[in-house]
Amino acid sequence: MNAGNFSRRNALKAGVASSIAAVAIAPAIARAQSTTTWRMQTLWDGGTTAQKFEEKFVARVAELTGGRFKISLFSAGQIAPPAQAFDAVRGGAFEMMKTFDGYEAGKIPSLAFTSTIPFGFPESDQYEAWFYERGGLELARQAYAAAGMFYVAPTVYGQEPLHSKVAIRKMSDLQGKKGRFVGLASSVMGAMGVAVTTMPTGEVYSALDKGVVDFADRGDLLSNFESGLAEVAKYVILPGFHQPTTATSYVANKGAYDKLPAEFKSALAVAAREVSGAFRQHLLVNDAVALGKYKAKGCEIIYMPADEIKAARPKALEAWKAATKGDALATKILDSQSTFMKDLGLL
């Protein structure tokens, strides 16, 4: 065999091998270059600061994926009524929601503890550290997995105030009054003697306006002002002992999430964590400004004395335990959080 024939045969073999390899990797390249489009409904009203940060979230996901992962954003109720969003995402009507886990605590007890801890973590960094440094993220994912959903990540920020039509100057003033709360706050505030009503965020203004409730939890100071609560509740109670720190969450249909390439999954996680920090810092800066706006509308800012809050904590701790309803995962989550709070010197 001469050298020329040998070279031609090697070249032929190499060409065939290259063609086979090209055919094999073509589908993978196509998948990587294809565009995925999702729909996401939030729990916020359109035009509010919170909704604008969800716009930042979807824009960041698109940026991180070179425009190949696009999420169409909808405000509360635009696709499904807020109270039906959980079932809609689980059933695949749309792929993702921004929610407050406490809404579904009646169905999944664990979710009572992944949205807020009344009389618990006083600093948002502490609550976020529980998610990312003490296993909370994985525990939240276990809670949603049973429902065929995937917990992507939380948005963690500070307190939510109490907006009231009557003056609340001490904890005993809560007794016998009607209040709107959701999740773990419902159990805890019920233990404080409040006649608790649960309802979606979008119904709070109307409930206060019509006197269905005497006071309500809704959202952060700025979002609540933008939603008009200064018009229907002239007392703002601080600090938000019923919700000292808050976690809303990005939750996806598990089937849709599992189909995403790893790059897109990473983009969701990265964008979520960035938005969490940015939103928290924005509220930190603007809370003082928001309080000035409430005062300008004739609202009185009432600060609940620290000794009143401390004296009520033992009753709250009992309500935490009761809220697990004996569920193994809920109990595991509460034990994890309690251990961390003890490590921080909070309990």
Short mmCIF file of C-alpha atoms in Angstrom, two decimals:
data_model
loop_
_atom_site.label_atom_id
_atom_site.label_comp_id
_atom_site.label_asym_id
_atom_site.label_seq_id
_atom_site.Cartn_x
_atom_site.Cartn_y
_atom_site.Cartn_z
CA MET A 1 0.00 0.00 0.00
CA ASN A 2 1.48 3.33 -0.96
CA ALA A 3 1.41 6.39 1.26
CA GLY A 4 -1.10 8.17 -1.00
CA ASN A 5 -3.72 5.41 -0.69
CA PHE A 6 -3.22 5.29 3.07
CA SER A 7 -3.72 9.05 3.41
CA ARG A 8 -6.86 8.96 1.24
CA ARG A 9 -8.37 6.12 3.31
CA ASN A 10 -7.62 7.94 6.57
CA ALA A 11 -9.13 11.11 5.21
CA LEU A 12 -12.26 9.20 4.15
CA LYS A 13 -12.61 7.61 7.59
CA ALA A 14 -12.12 10.96 9.30
CA GLY A 15 -14.75 12.53 7.07
CA VAL A 16 -17.29 9.80 7.84
CA ALA A 17 -16.57 10.09 11.57
CA SER A 18 -16.99 13.85 11.44
CA SER A 19 -20.30 13.53 9.64
CA ILE A 20 -21.60 11.02 12.21
CA ALA A 21 -20.51 13.30 15.06
CA ALA A 22 -22.16 16.29 13.42
CA VAL A 23 -25.43 14.39 13.04
CA ALA A 24 -25.24 13.27 16.68
CA ILE A 25 -24.67 16.71 18.17
CA ALA A 26 -27.04 18.61 15.86
CA PRO A 27 -30.12 17.97 18.03
CA ALA A 28 -28.24 19.16 21.12
CA ILE A 29 -27.20 22.35 19.34
CA ALA A 30 -30.74 22.91 18.13
CA ARG A 31 -32.09 22.49 21.65
CA ALA A 32 -29.52 24.90 23.03
CA GLN A 33 -30.37 27.49 20.36
CA SER A 34 -34.17 27.12 20.48
CA THR A 35 -36.35 29.65 22.29
CA THR A 36 -38.50 28.70 25.27
CA THR A 37 -41.47 30.86 26.20
CA TRP A 38 -43.20 30.69 29.57
CA ARG A 39 -46.02 32.60 31.21
CA MET A 40 -45.82 33.78 34.81
CA GLN A 41 -48.53 35.35 36.96
CA THR A 42 -47.57 37.30 40.08
CA LEU A 43 -49.52 38.20 43.21
CA TRP A 44 -48.96 41.93 42.65
CA ASP A 45 -51.15 44.60 41.07
CA GLY A 46 -49.91 46.02 37.78
CA GLY A 47 -47.79 49.16 38.00
CA THR A 48 -46.70 48.65 41.63
CA THR A 49 -43.08 48.66 42.71
CA ALA A 50 -43.19 44.94 43.47
CA GLN A 51 -44.49 44.19 39.97
CA LYS A 52 -41.75 46.32 38.45
CA PHE A 53 -39.17 44.12 40.15
CA GLU A 54 -40.82 41.08 38.56
CA GLU A 55 -40.26 42.85 35.24
CA LYS A 56 -36.59 43.06 36.19
CA PHE A 57 -36.63 39.33 36.96
CA VAL A 58 -37.96 38.24 33.56
CA ALA A 59 -35.67 40.71 31.79
CA ARG A 60 -32.66 39.30 33.63
CA VAL A 61 -33.61 35.72 32.74
CA ALA A 62 -33.78 36.73 29.08
CA GLU A 63 -30.43 38.51 29.34
CA LEU A 64 -28.70 35.55 30.98
CA THR A 65 -29.93 33.20 28.24
CA GLY A 66 -29.21 35.46 25.29
CA GLY A 67 -32.93 35.98 24.71
CA ARG A 68 -33.61 32.24 24.37
CA PHE A 69 -35.73 31.98 27.52
CA LYS A 70 -38.58 34.45 27.50
CA ILE A 71 -41.13 34.78 30.29
CA SER A 72 -44.33 36.70 29.58
CA LEU A 73 -45.37 38.49 32.77
CA PHE A 74 -48.91 38.92 34.08
CA SER A 75 -50.11 40.71 37.20
CA ALA A 76 -52.48 39.22 39.76
CA GLY A 77 -55.62 37.77 38.24
CA GLN A 78 -54.76 38.36 34.60
CA ILE A 79 -54.60 34.65 33.75
CA ALA A 80 -56.32 33.01 36.71
CA PRO A 81 -57.98 34.34 39.87
CA PRO A 82 -55.28 34.70 42.56
CA ALA A 83 -56.83 32.00 44.74
CA GLN A 84 -56.65 29.57 41.80
CA ALA A 85 -53.05 30.26 40.72
CA PHE A 86 -51.62 27.28 42.62
CA ASP A 87 -53.93 24.80 40.91
CA ALA A 88 -53.46 26.52 37.55
CA VAL A 89 -49.66 26.14 37.68
CA ARG A 90 -49.90 22.61 38.99
CA GLY A 91 -52.25 21.72 36.13
CA GLY A 92 -50.02 23.38 33.51
CA ALA A 93 -52.34 26.27 32.57
CA PHE A 94 -49.21 28.44 32.82
CA GLU A 95 -45.68 27.59 33.81
CA MET A 96 -44.78 29.73 36.82
CA MET A 97 -46.19 31.94 39.53
CA LYS A 98 -44.88 34.41 42.06
CA THR A 99 -46.71 33.56 45.23
CA PHE A 100 -46.82 33.72 49.00
CA ASP A 101 -46.49 30.15 50.24
CA GLY A 102 -48.74 30.78 53.20
CA TYR A 103 -51.78 30.86 50.90
CA GLU A 104 -51.52 27.08 50.56
CA ALA A 105 -50.61 26.23 54.16
CA GLY A 106 -54.04 24.66 54.59
CA LYS A 107 -53.16 22.09 51.92
CA ILE A 108 -49.45 21.76 52.64
CA PRO A 109 -48.59 22.58 56.30
CA SER A 110 -44.88 22.98 55.49
CA LEU A 111 -45.63 26.11 53.46
CA ALA A 112 -46.72 27.93 56.60
CA PHE A 113 -43.03 28.21 57.50
CA THR A 114 -41.49 29.17 54.15
CA SER A 115 -43.28 32.52 53.84
CA THR A 116 -42.89 34.19 57.25
CA ILE A 117 -42.42 33.41 60.94
CA PRO A 118 -44.59 35.68 63.13
CA PHE A 119 -42.52 36.90 66.11
CA GLY A 120 -39.59 35.04 64.48
CA PHE A 121 -36.58 36.21 62.42
CA PRO A 122 -36.45 40.00 62.85
CA GLU A 123 -33.92 40.55 60.04
CA SER A 124 -34.45 39.57 56.41
CA ASP A 125 -30.80 38.50 56.06
CA GLN A 126 -31.39 35.95 58.81
CA TYR A 127 -34.40 34.47 57.04
CA GLU A 128 -32.60 34.39 53.68
CA ALA A 129 -29.60 32.73 55.34
CA TRP A 130 -31.91 29.96 56.54
CA PHE A 131 -32.90 29.27 52.93
CA TYR A 132 -29.40 29.33 51.44
CA GLU A 133 -27.13 28.29 54.32
CA ARG A 134 -29.26 26.09 56.57
CA GLY A 135 -31.06 23.88 54.05
CA GLY A 136 -34.30 25.82 53.77
CA LEU A 137 -34.27 25.89 49.97
CA GLU A 138 -34.20 22.10 49.73
CA LEU A 139 -36.91 21.76 52.37
CA ALA A 140 -39.16 24.17 50.46
CA ARG A 141 -38.58 22.13 47.30
CA GLN A 142 -39.58 18.96 49.12
CA ALA A 143 -42.81 20.65 50.21
CA TYR A 144 -43.79 21.59 46.66
CA ALA A 145 -42.58 18.38 45.02
CA ALA A 146 -45.50 16.41 46.42
CA ALA A 147 -47.83 18.72 44.48
CA GLY A 148 -45.93 18.29 41.21
CA MET A 149 -44.32 21.72 41.44
CA PHE A 150 -40.79 23.06 41.75
CA TYR A 151 -39.78 25.78 44.21
CA VAL A 152 -37.23 27.91 42.36
CA ALA A 153 -36.20 30.49 44.96
CA PRO A 154 -37.52 33.05 47.44
CA THR A 155 -37.60 36.83 47.34
CA VAL A 156 -36.83 37.79 50.94
CA TYR A 157 -37.51 41.24 52.34
CA GLY A 158 -38.40 42.88 55.63
CA GLN A 159 -41.50 43.49 57.65
CA GLU A 160 -45.04 43.96 56.47
CA PRO A 161 -46.96 46.48 58.58
CA LEU A 162 -50.44 46.16 59.99
CA HIS A 163 -52.96 48.60 58.48
CA SER A 164 -55.85 49.28 60.82
CA LYS A 165 -59.07 51.22 61.00
CA VAL A 166 -58.75 51.31 64.80
CA ALA A 167 -55.80 52.22 67.03
CA ILE A 168 -53.77 49.20 68.19
CA ARG A 169 -51.38 50.34 70.92
CA LYS A 170 -50.92 47.13 72.89
CA MET A 171 -51.32 43.44 72.09
CA SER A 172 -54.55 43.16 74.06
CA ASP A 173 -56.14 45.66 71.66
CA LEU A 174 -56.11 42.90 69.03
CA GLN A 175 -58.54 40.70 70.93
CA GLY A 176 -62.02 40.43 69.51
CA LYS A 177 -61.12 42.39 66.37
CA LYS A 178 -61.44 41.13 62.79
CA GLY A 179 -58.19 40.81 60.84
CA ARG A 180 -56.97 39.58 57.47
CA PHE A 181 -53.97 37.27 57.66
CA VAL A 182 -52.70 34.29 55.68
CA GLY A 183 -50.41 31.36 56.35
CA LEU A 184 -48.73 31.01 59.71
CA ALA A 185 -49.83 34.52 60.70
CA SER A 186 -53.42 33.27 60.61
CA SER A 187 -52.67 30.67 63.28
CA VAL A 188 -50.59 32.98 65.43
CA MET A 189 -52.94 35.95 65.27
CA GLY A 190 -55.87 33.65 65.95
CA ALA A 191 -54.06 32.59 69.12
CA MET A 192 -53.84 36.28 70.02
CA GLY A 193 -57.62 36.52 70.00
CA VAL A 194 -58.15 37.87 66.48
CA ALA A 195 -61.11 36.70 64.38
CA VAL A 196 -59.06 35.85 61.30
CA THR A 197 -60.27 36.09 57.72
CA THR A 198 -58.10 34.91 54.82
CA MET A 199 -58.35 36.46 51.38
CA PRO A 200 -56.14 37.19 48.36
CA THR A 201 -53.93 40.29 48.40
CA GLY A 202 -56.06 42.01 45.79
CA GLU A 203 -59.14 41.95 48.05
CA VAL A 204 -57.57 43.69 51.06
CA TYR A 205 -58.41 47.28 50.00
CA SER A 206 -62.08 46.45 49.53
CA ALA A 207 -62.29 44.50 52.81
CA LEU A 208 -60.89 47.44 54.77
CA ASP A 209 -63.02 49.94 52.90
CA LYS A 210 -66.24 48.01 53.58
CA GLY A 211 -65.37 47.16 57.17
CA VAL A 212 -65.18 43.42 56.54
CA VAL A 213 -62.00 43.52 58.64
CA ASP A 214 -60.71 46.00 61.22
CA PHE A 215 -57.07 45.58 60.21
CA ALA A 216 -55.06 43.69 57.64
CA ASP A 217 -51.68 42.48 56.58
CA ARG A 218 -51.09 42.97 52.85
CA GLY A 219 -47.54 43.78 51.67
CA ASP A 220 -44.62 46.11 52.27
CA LEU A 221 -45.13 49.76 53.21
CA LEU A 222 -44.49 51.12 49.73
CA SER A 223 -46.65 48.63 47.84
CA ASN A 224 -49.48 49.13 50.31
CA PHE A 225 -49.37 52.88 49.83
CA GLU A 226 -49.37 52.47 46.07
CA SER A 227 -52.45 50.26 46.44
CA GLY A 228 -54.34 52.95 48.34
CA LEU A 229 -54.42 51.56 51.88
CA ALA A 230 -53.80 55.04 53.32
CA GLU A 231 -57.29 55.91 52.10
CA VAL A 232 -59.09 53.15 54.02
CA ALA A 233 -56.98 52.52 57.14
CA LYS A 234 -55.65 55.51 59.07
CA TYR A 235 -53.39 53.60 61.48
CA VAL A 236 -50.11 51.94 60.51
CA ILE A 237 -48.81 49.56 63.18
CA LEU A 238 -45.06 48.90 63.37
CA PRO A 239 -42.99 46.81 63.66
CA GLY A 240 -44.79 44.07 61.74
CA PHE A 241 -44.69 41.54 64.57
CA HIS A 242 -47.11 39.29 62.65
CA GLN A 243 -44.70 39.27 59.69
CA PRO A 244 -41.28 40.62 60.71
CA THR A 245 -39.62 39.19 57.60
CA THR A 246 -41.22 37.98 54.40
CA ALA A 247 -40.52 35.47 51.65
CA THR A 248 -42.50 35.39 48.44
CA SER A 249 -41.52 32.66 46.01
CA TYR A 250 -41.03 31.70 42.39
CA VAL A 251 -42.76 28.36 41.84
CA ALA A 252 -42.89 26.44 38.55
CA ASN A 253 -44.79 23.51 37.12
CA LYS A 254 -42.35 20.64 37.68
CA GLY A 255 -42.92 19.06 34.26
CA ALA A 256 -42.12 22.35 32.53
CA TYR A 257 -39.12 22.97 34.78
CA ASP A 258 -37.66 19.51 34.20
CA LYS A 259 -37.67 20.10 30.44
CA LEU A 260 -35.47 23.18 30.74
CA PRO A 261 -31.76 22.89 29.90
CA ALA A 262 -29.40 23.38 32.82
CA GLU A 263 -28.47 26.85 31.57
CA PHE A 264 -32.07 28.05 31.79
CA LYS A 265 -32.53 26.57 35.26
CA SER A 266 -29.41 28.41 36.40
CA ALA A 267 -30.73 31.64 34.90
CA LEU A 268 -33.91 31.36 36.98
CA ALA A 269 -31.91 30.81 40.17
CA VAL A 270 -29.44 33.61 39.50
CA ALA A 271 -32.09 36.14 38.50
CA ALA A 272 -34.22 35.26 41.53
CA ARG A 273 -31.40 35.79 43.98
CA GLU A 274 -30.37 39.07 42.36
CA VAL A 275 -33.93 40.40 42.46
CA SER A 276 -34.31 39.35 46.10
CA GLY A 277 -31.38 41.50 47.15
CA ALA A 278 -32.30 44.41 44.90
CA PHE A 279 -35.92 44.49 46.07
CA ARG A 280 -34.92 44.30 49.74
CA GLN A 281 -32.45 47.17 49.38
CA HIS A 282 -34.99 49.26 47.48
CA LEU A 283 -37.54 48.85 50.27
CA LEU A 284 -34.93 49.60 52.92
CA VAL A 285 -34.21 52.95 51.29
CA ASN A 286 -37.83 53.80 50.56
CA ASP A 287 -39.57 52.78 53.80
CA ALA A 288 -38.82 56.14 55.43
CA VAL A 289 -40.13 57.92 52.35
CA ALA A 290 -43.27 55.79 52.40
CA LEU A 291 -43.93 56.62 56.07
CA GLY A 292 -43.81 60.30 55.18
CA LYS A 293 -46.44 59.70 52.50
CA TYR A 294 -48.73 57.97 54.99
CA LYS A 295 -48.41 60.87 57.39
CA ALA A 296 -49.21 63.32 54.60
CA LYS A 297 -52.44 61.38 54.04
CA GLY A 298 -53.40 61.82 57.69
CA CYS A 299 -52.33 58.38 58.93
CA GLU A 300 -50.93 57.85 62.42
CA ILE A 301 -47.86 55.62 62.77
CA ILE A 302 -48.09 53.55 65.96
CA TYR A 303 -45.06 51.68 67.28
CA MET A 304 -45.88 48.60 69.34
CA PRO A 305 -43.66 48.57 72.47
CA ALA A 306 -40.90 45.92 72.41
CA ASP A 307 -41.95 44.56 75.80
CA GLU A 308 -45.47 43.93 74.48
CA ILE A 309 -44.06 41.90 71.58
CA LYS A 310 -41.68 39.96 73.84
CA ALA A 311 -44.48 39.08 76.24
CA ALA A 312 -46.58 37.67 73.38
CA ARG A 313 -43.80 35.48 71.96
CA PRO A 314 -44.44 32.36 74.11
CA LYS A 315 -48.01 32.22 72.83
CA ALA A 316 -46.66 32.55 69.27
CA LEU A 317 -44.26 29.64 69.83
CA GLU A 318 -47.15 27.39 70.80
CA ALA A 319 -49.03 28.47 67.68
CA TRP A 320 -46.00 27.56 65.53
CA LYS A 321 -46.05 24.02 66.89
CA ALA A 322 -49.79 23.68 66.38
CA ALA A 323 -49.47 24.89 62.78
CA THR A 324 -47.34 21.86 61.85
CA LYS A 325 -50.50 19.75 62.29
CA GLY A 326 -48.23 16.83 63.08
CA ASP A 327 -46.87 16.79 59.53
CA ALA A 328 -43.36 15.30 59.43
CA LEU A 329 -41.89 17.77 56.91
CA ALA A 330 -43.50 20.80 58.57
CA THR A 331 -42.09 19.68 61.91
CA LYS A 332 -38.64 19.21 60.34
CA ILE A 333 -38.77 22.74 58.90
CA LEU A 334 -39.86 24.28 62.20
CA ASP A 335 -37.11 22.39 64.06
CA SER A 336 -34.54 23.65 61.55
CA GLN A 337 -35.69 27.25 61.91
CA SER A 338 -35.92 27.05 65.71
CA THR A 339 -32.38 25.66 65.91
CA PHE A 340 -31.08 28.51 63.76
CA MET A 341 -32.98 31.11 65.81
CA LYS A 342 -31.43 29.64 68.97
CA ASP A 343 -27.99 29.82 67.36
CA LEU A 344 -28.68 33.50 66.64
CA GLY A 345 -29.78 34.11 70.23
CA LEU A 346 -33.37 34.85 69.21
CA LEU A 347 -34.94 32.06 71.26
#
